[in-house]
Amino acid sequence: MAIVTSTAKTPSLPSRTALAGRLKKGVFAWERLEKSSHTGYADLYVMPPMDRALLVKKGAPSHMVGVISKEMDMTKDRFVRIVGLSRATVTRKMANKTDLSADESERLVGLAKLIGQVETIVKQSGESAGFKPAKWFGEWIVQPAAALGGRKPEELLDTADGREAVARLLAQMQSGAYA
């Protein structure tokens, strides 16, 4: 499942001004992800780190665990295990309709950012019609990768350094340096 890009014209990605406006309103990408449009993850990927940090500190809506796990075509239980969240805590916060903590949000946003990286790569290839980045990512992370020492990417998603290693692998796949 390598990601291959072409030289087709790159579709426009959200501008920093547009992202900042949505962030100030407190809606940012969450509203787009909730619409099951399979898009919006790229917003997190291209968002400036300072804005993403503020989003994390604000707290992600807890129900986004269900939205993203569904988009990835996996159970909530498996999703929270892979991301390193407490199932009981997430279930309680979802029932009470409260936001995730900053630490929990950082894990969720970090994973969504990786899906955004995939979405961006495919958009840049010019062949994104019908592509579901979260579903692709959910299928890809269960496959061992030689570049990760034979580990499955899902084994690394519960730490920031692990997510960084997965992001590097995705970038290598895009460039063809290592697939």
XYZ file of N, CA and C in Angstrom, residues 11-129:
357
model
N -4.025 20.422 -5.502
C -5.216 21.153 -5.079
C -4.864 22.068 -3.922
N -5.570 23.174 -3.817
C -5.240 24.116 -2.755
C -5.600 23.544 -1.400
N -4.740 23.777 -0.440
C -4.968 23.376 0.938
C -5.406 24.607 1.704
N -6.011 24.425 2.872
C -6.502 25.579 3.623
C -5.384 26.570 3.930
N -5.697 27.842 3.827
C -4.709 28.860 4.144
C -4.567 28.979 5.657
N -3.446 29.505 6.096
C -3.235 29.717 7.533
C -4.279 30.663 8.103
N -4.674 31.667 7.334
C -5.680 32.624 7.799
C -7.012 31.923 8.013
N -7.400 31.072 7.067
C -8.668 30.346 7.195
C -8.626 29.413 8.402
N -7.502 28.737 8.587
C -7.367 27.841 9.738
C -7.427 28.618 11.041
N -6.749 29.750 11.089
C -6.742 30.558 12.310
C -8.156 31.041 12.628
N -8.912 31.417 11.610
C -10.284 31.863 11.827
C -11.147 30.764 12.407
N -11.011 29.549 11.878
C -11.805 28.423 12.396
C -11.364 28.071 13.807
N -10.062 28.163 14.077
C -9.565 27.844 15.410
C -10.112 28.825 16.434
N -10.142 30.113 16.091
C -10.673 31.127 17.010
C -12.142 30.872 17.318
N -12.879 30.376 16.337
C -14.286 30.074 16.546
C -14.455 28.791 17.366
N -13.388 28.036 17.554
C -13.449 26.812 18.339
C -14.016 25.628 17.580
N -14.154 25.753 16.269
C -14.731 24.663 15.504
C -13.678 23.902 14.717
N -12.716 24.620 14.210
C -11.618 24.078 13.433
C -12.031 22.887 12.578
N -11.303 21.811 12.630
C -11.535 20.645 11.764
C -12.556 19.689 12.335
N -12.869 19.809 13.593
C -13.779 18.825 14.200
C -15.100 18.789 13.451
N -15.621 19.958 13.086
C -16.912 19.985 12.393
C -16.828 19.288 11.043
N -15.726 19.415 10.349
C -15.578 18.761 9.038
C -15.445 17.263 9.184
N -14.749 16.815 10.209
C -14.579 15.379 10.413
C -15.891 14.718 10.809
N -16.734 15.451 11.525
C -18.008 14.903 11.987
C -18.985 14.665 10.850
N -18.792 15.289 9.736
C -19.732 15.175 8.624
C -19.479 13.937 7.776
N -18.573 13.071 8.212
C -18.224 11.851 7.479
C -17.863 12.142 6.024
N -17.185 13.235 5.825
C -16.799 13.620 4.474
C -15.454 13.029 4.085
N -14.810 12.366 5.014
C -13.494 11.761 4.797
C -12.441 12.821 4.483
N -12.739 14.067 4.796
C -11.771 15.132 4.596
C -11.692 15.956 5.874
N -10.746 16.816 5.927
C -10.590 17.674 7.091
C -9.342 17.337 7.890
N -8.857 16.126 7.720
C -7.643 15.729 8.431
C -6.453 16.557 7.965
N -6.449 16.934 6.688
C -5.341 17.731 6.157
C -5.217 19.060 6.878
N -6.342 19.594 7.376
C -6.285 20.836 8.141
C -5.340 20.694 9.333
N -5.427 19.570 10.016
C -4.551 19.346 11.170
C -3.098 19.201 10.744
N -2.885 18.571 9.619
C -1.525 18.353 9.147
C -0.842 19.659 8.761
N -1.564 20.554 8.073
C -0.940 21.796 7.606
C -1.031 22.931 8.626
N -1.759 22.706 9.698
C -1.918 23.737 10.725
C -0.568 24.070 11.363
N -0.283 25.332 11.570
C 0.964 25.699 12.248
C 1.027 25.046 13.639
N 2.209 24.593 14.055
C 2.336 23.906 15.339
C 1.775 24.685 16.531
N 1.937 25.999 16.547
C 1.419 26.797 17.663
C -0.106 26.698 17.726
N -0.756 26.763 16.578
C -2.217 26.643 16.544
C -2.666 25.249 16.966
N -1.923 24.233 16.507
C -2.251 22.857 16.886
C -2.084 22.674 18.393
N -1.056 23.290 18.969
C -0.841 23.217 20.419
C -2.007 23.848 21.171
N -2.505 24.976 20.665
C -3.651 25.621 21.309
C -4.901 24.749 21.207
N -5.073 24.088 20.080
C -6.200 23.177 19.890
C -6.137 22.026 20.900
N -4.940 21.490 21.080
C -4.736 20.399 22.036
C -5.047 20.873 23.452
N -4.536 22.043 23.812
C -4.762 22.570 25.162
C -6.236 22.846 25.432
N -6.968 23.241 24.390
C -8.402 23.485 24.531
C -9.139 22.184 24.832
N -8.651 21.085 24.286
C -9.274 19.779 24.485
C -10.122 19.382 23.299
N -9.901 18.187 22.806
C -10.693 17.678 21.681
C -12.026 17.152 22.200
N -13.084 17.313 21.431
C -14.373 16.741 21.845
C -14.232 15.215 21.969
N -14.664 14.664 23.080
C -14.480 13.229 23.325
C -15.165 12.356 22.284
N -16.275 12.819 21.739
C -16.974 11.989 20.750
C -16.169 11.806 19.464
N -15.115 12.602 19.282
C -14.282 12.440 18.097
C -13.548 11.101 18.107
N -13.391 10.499 19.281
C -12.811 9.148 19.343
C -13.687 8.205 18.518
N -15.000 8.303 18.702
C -15.923 7.467 17.939
C -15.937 7.801 16.466
N -15.885 9.081 16.145
C -15.911 9.515 14.746
C -14.677 8.993 14.012
N -13.505 9.206 14.596
C -12.263 8.811 13.916
C -12.132 7.296 13.866
N -12.480 6.598 14.954
C -12.382 5.132 14.929
C -13.308 4.556 13.864
N -14.492 5.140 13.713
C -15.425 4.679 12.678
C -14.841 4.926 11.294
N -14.264 6.110 11.085
C -13.635 6.431 9.796
C -12.482 5.465 9.492
N -11.787 5.020 10.551
C -10.681 4.081 10.370
C -11.175 2.643 10.247
N -12.470 2.451 10.401
C -13.093 1.131 10.318
C -12.545 0.193 11.398
N -12.498 0.710 12.632
C -12.064 -0.115 13.760
C -12.944 0.191 14.969
N -12.963 -0.739 15.908
C -13.774 -0.542 17.101
C -13.164 0.542 17.975
N -14.011 1.177 18.785
C -13.507 2.193 19.725
C -12.525 1.565 20.704
N -12.814 0.343 21.138
C -11.914 -0.326 22.083
C -10.512 -0.496 21.502
N -10.433 -0.946 20.272
C -9.125 -1.123 19.633
C -8.456 0.229 19.429
N -9.235 1.216 19.015
C -8.701 2.559 18.780
C -8.079 3.130 20.048
N -8.796 3.090 21.170
C -8.257 3.675 22.399
C -7.016 2.915 22.861
N -6.981 1.599 22.625
C -5.794 0.816 22.998
C -4.593 1.247 22.162
N -4.783 1.384 20.866
C -3.687 1.759 19.966
C -3.158 3.153 20.290
N -4.062 4.075 20.574
C -3.661 5.463 20.833
C -3.158 5.643 22.270
N -3.436 4.672 23.132
C -2.960 4.746 24.509
C -3.871 5.540 25.426
N -5.176 5.479 25.148
C -6.153 6.158 26.002
C -6.831 5.145 26.912
N -7.350 5.621 28.023
C -8.102 4.771 28.933
C -9.521 4.596 28.401
N -9.919 3.356 28.185
C -11.259 3.082 27.666
C -12.325 3.623 28.602
N -12.143 3.402 29.914
C -13.133 3.850 30.897
C -13.248 5.381 30.906
N -12.127 6.052 30.841
C -12.132 7.524 30.843
C -12.808 8.071 29.589
N -12.465 7.512 28.443
C -13.070 7.980 27.190
C -14.569 7.703 27.195
N -14.974 6.536 27.658
C -16.399 6.192 27.714
C -17.148 7.166 28.623
N -16.566 7.466 29.779
C -17.195 8.411 30.715
C -17.298 9.800 30.108
N -16.228 10.264 29.476
C -16.234 11.598 28.877
C -17.202 11.676 27.696
N -17.323 10.594 26.949
C -18.277 10.580 25.842
C -19.707 10.631 26.392
N -19.976 9.883 27.441
C -21.319 9.873 28.044
C -21.674 11.243 28.621
N -20.682 11.908 29.222
C -20.902 13.226 29.824
C -20.735 14.376 28.827
N -20.352 14.031 27.594
C -20.135 15.030 26.538
C -19.125 16.096 26.955
N -18.029 15.620 27.552
C -16.948 16.523 27.966
C -15.739 16.318 27.059
N -14.888 17.328 27.027
C -13.692 17.270 26.194
C -12.627 16.386 26.814
N -11.742 15.905 25.962
C -10.586 15.148 26.421
C -9.594 16.099 27.090
N -8.756 15.550 27.952
C -7.697 16.352 28.569
C -6.668 16.716 27.501
N -5.752 17.596 27.853
C -4.697 17.991 26.906
C -3.869 16.785 26.483
N -3.517 15.909 27.431
C -2.723 14.720 27.099
C -3.498 13.794 26.167
N -4.762 13.564 26.467
C -5.589 12.707 25.618
C -5.791 13.346 24.247
N -6.004 14.646 24.241
C -6.200 15.375 22.987
C -4.946 15.332 22.124
N -3.783 15.422 22.742
C -2.528 15.382 21.992
C -2.401 14.059 21.246
N -2.821 12.983 21.871
C -2.754 11.673 21.211
C -3.743 11.591 20.055
N -4.957 12.089 20.287
C -5.984 12.059 19.245
C -5.608 12.972 18.083
N -5.183 14.183 18.392
C -4.774 15.130 17.356
C -3.553 14.599 16.604
N -2.624 13.991 17.332
C -1.433 13.420 16.692
C -1.778 12.347 15.688
N -2.727 11.485 16.030
C -3.151 10.444 15.109
C -3.904 11.061 13.924
N -4.784 11.999 14.195
C -5.532 12.658 13.124
C -4.582 13.420 12.191
N -3.508 13.962 12.740
C -2.508 14.656 11.924
C -1.849 13.679 10.950
N -1.587 12.455 11.397
C -1.013 11.446 10.505
C -1.980 11.114 9.366
N -3.261 10.998 9.699
C -4.262 10.763 8.659
C -4.268 11.960 7.704
N -4.103 13.155 8.252
C -4.017 14.354 7.428
C -2.816 14.345 6.512
N -1.728 13.781 6.987
C -0.538 13.663 6.146
C -0.850 12.771 4.940
N -1.528 11.650 5.200
C -1.924 10.751 4.113
C -2.864 11.478 3.151
N -3.852 12.181 3.701
C -4.815 12.915 2.875
C -4.089 13.933 1.989
N -3.135 14.649 2.558
C -2.379 15.657 1.821
C -1.554 15.020 0.711
N -0.897 13.923 1.017
C -0.080 13.229 0.014
C -0.941 12.810 -1.176
N -2.091 12.244 -0.880
C -2.959 11.767 -1.956
C -3.552 12.940 -2.740
N -3.941 14.024 -2.043
C -4.438 15.212 -2.758
C -3.367 15.761 -3.686
N -2.135 15.765 -3.226
C -1.048 16.280 -4.049
C -0.784 15.396 -5.258
N -1.183 14.141 -5.191
C -0.993 13.243 -6.331
C -2.006 13.533 -7.422
N -3.090 14.251 -7.052
C -4.122 14.564 -8.020
C -5.125 13.440 -8.225
N -5.039 12.403 -7.410
C -5.894 11.227 -7.579
C -6.664 10.930 -6.293
N -7.335 11.929 -5.721
C -7.956 11.751 -4.413
C -9.449 11.436 -4.450
N -10.060 11.432 -5.616
C -11.503 11.169 -5.705
C -11.833 9.799 -5.111
